[in-house]
PDB file of C-alpha atoms in Angstrom:
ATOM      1  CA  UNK Z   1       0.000   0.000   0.000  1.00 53.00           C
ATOM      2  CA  UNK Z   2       1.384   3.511  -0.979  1.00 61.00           C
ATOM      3  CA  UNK Z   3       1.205   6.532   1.383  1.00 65.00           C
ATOM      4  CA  UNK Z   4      -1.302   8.734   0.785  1.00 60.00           C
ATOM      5  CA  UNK Z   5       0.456  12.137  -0.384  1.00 63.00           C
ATOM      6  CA  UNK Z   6      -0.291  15.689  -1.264  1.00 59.00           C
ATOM      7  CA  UNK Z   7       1.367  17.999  -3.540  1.00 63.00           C
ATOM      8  CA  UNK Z   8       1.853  21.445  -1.756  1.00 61.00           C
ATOM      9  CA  UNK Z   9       1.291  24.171  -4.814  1.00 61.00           C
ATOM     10  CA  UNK Z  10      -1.974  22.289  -4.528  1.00 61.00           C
ATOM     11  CA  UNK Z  11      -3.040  23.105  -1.162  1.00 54.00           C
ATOM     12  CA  UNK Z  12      -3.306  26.538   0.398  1.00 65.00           C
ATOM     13  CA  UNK Z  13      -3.921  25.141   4.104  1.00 75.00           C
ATOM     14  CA  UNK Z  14      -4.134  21.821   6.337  1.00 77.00           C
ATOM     15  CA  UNK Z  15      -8.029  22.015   5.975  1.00 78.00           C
ATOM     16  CA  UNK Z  16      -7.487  21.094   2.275  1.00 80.00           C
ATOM     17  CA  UNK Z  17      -5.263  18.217   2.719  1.00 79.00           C
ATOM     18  CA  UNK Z  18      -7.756  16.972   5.083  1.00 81.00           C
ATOM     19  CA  UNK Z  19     -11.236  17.056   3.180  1.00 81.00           C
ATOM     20  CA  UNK Z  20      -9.136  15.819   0.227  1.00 84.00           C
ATOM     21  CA  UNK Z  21      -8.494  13.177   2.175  1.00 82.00           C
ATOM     22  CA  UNK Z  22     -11.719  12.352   3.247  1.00 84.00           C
ATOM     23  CA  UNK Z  23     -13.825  12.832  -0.137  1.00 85.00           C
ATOM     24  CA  UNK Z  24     -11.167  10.610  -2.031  1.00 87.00           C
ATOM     25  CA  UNK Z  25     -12.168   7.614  -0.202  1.00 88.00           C
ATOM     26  CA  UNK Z  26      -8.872   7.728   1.986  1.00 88.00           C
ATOM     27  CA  UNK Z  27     -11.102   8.207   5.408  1.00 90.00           C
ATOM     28  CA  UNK Z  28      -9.705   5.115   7.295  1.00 93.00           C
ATOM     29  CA  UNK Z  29      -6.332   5.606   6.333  1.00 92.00           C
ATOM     30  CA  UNK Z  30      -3.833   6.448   8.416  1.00 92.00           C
ATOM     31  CA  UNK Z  31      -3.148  10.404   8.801  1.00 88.00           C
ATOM     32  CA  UNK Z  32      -1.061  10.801  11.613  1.00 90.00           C
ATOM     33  CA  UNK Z  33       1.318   7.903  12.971  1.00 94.00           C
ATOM     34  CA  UNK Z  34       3.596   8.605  16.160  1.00 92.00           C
ATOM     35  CA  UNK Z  35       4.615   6.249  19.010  1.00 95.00           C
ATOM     36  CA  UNK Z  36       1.157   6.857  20.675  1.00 94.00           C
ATOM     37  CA  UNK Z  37      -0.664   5.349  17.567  1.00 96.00           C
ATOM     38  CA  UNK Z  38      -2.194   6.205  15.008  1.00 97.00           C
ATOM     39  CA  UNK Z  39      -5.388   8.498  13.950  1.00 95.00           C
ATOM     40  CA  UNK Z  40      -7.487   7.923  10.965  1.00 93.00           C
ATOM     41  CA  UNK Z  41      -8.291  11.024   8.246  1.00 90.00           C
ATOM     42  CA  UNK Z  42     -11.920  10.714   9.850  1.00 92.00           C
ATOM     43  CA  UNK Z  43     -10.803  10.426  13.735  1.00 94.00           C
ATOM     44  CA  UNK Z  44      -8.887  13.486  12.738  1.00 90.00           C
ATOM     45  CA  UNK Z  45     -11.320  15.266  11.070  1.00 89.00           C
ATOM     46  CA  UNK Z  46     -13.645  14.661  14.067  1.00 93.00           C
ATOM     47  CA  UNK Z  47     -11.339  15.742  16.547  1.00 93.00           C
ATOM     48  CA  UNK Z  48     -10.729  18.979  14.874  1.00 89.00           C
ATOM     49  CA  UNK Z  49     -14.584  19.678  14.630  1.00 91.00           C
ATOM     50  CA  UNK Z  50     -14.251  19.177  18.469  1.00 95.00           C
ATOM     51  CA  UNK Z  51     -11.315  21.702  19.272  1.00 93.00           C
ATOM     52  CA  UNK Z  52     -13.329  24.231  16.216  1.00 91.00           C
ATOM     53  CA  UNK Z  53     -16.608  24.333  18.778  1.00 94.00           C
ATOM     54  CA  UNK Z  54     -14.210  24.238  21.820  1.00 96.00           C
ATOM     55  CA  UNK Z  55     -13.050  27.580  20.780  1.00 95.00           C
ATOM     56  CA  UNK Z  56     -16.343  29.051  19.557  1.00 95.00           C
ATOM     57  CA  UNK Z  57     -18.131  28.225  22.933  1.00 96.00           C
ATOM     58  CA  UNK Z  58     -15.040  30.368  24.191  1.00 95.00           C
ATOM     59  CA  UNK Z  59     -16.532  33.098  22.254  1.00 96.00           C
ATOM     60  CA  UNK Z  60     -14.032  32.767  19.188  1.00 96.00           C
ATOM     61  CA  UNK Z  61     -15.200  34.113  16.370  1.00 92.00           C
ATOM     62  CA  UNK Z  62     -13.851  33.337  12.593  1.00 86.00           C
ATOM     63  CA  UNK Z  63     -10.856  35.444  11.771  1.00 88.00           C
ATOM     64  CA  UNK Z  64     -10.139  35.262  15.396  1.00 92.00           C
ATOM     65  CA  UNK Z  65      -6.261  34.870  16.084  1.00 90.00           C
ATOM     66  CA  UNK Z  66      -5.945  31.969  18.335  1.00 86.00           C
TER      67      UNK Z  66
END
C-alpha cells in the first residue's frame, strides 16, 4: 500500500489536505502515525470539529487569532 500524499502548490492550508483526504475515499487511512498510535483522516477530522466548537463556545469568532 502507498502513502497517501499531497502535492503542496496544490493546497493553500491543512483544511485542504484533510477534506481531500476524506472525499477521495482515503477516510480510514492512516493520517497521523507517532509512538502513541495512530489516527485515521476521519478520527482526525472529528477531533478537529471538536477543538473548532471548543473555541467558539469560548466566544471565538472566525478570523479570530488563536
Amino acid at each position: 500500500a502507498g502513502e497517501v500524499g499531497f502535492l503542496k502548490y496544490r493546497h493553500a492550508n491543512a483544511s485542504e489536505i484533510l477534506f481531500d483526504n476524506l472525499t477521495n475515499g482515503n477516510r480510514d487511512r492512516p493520517a497521523i502515525k507517532s509512538q502513541s498510535g495512530t489516527v485515521t483522516y476521519s478520527e482526525l477530522c472529528t477531533n478537529a470539529a471538536r477543538y473548532g466548537n471548543a473555541l467558539r463556545n469560548f466566544g471565538l469568532k472566525r478570523g479570530d487569532r488563536v
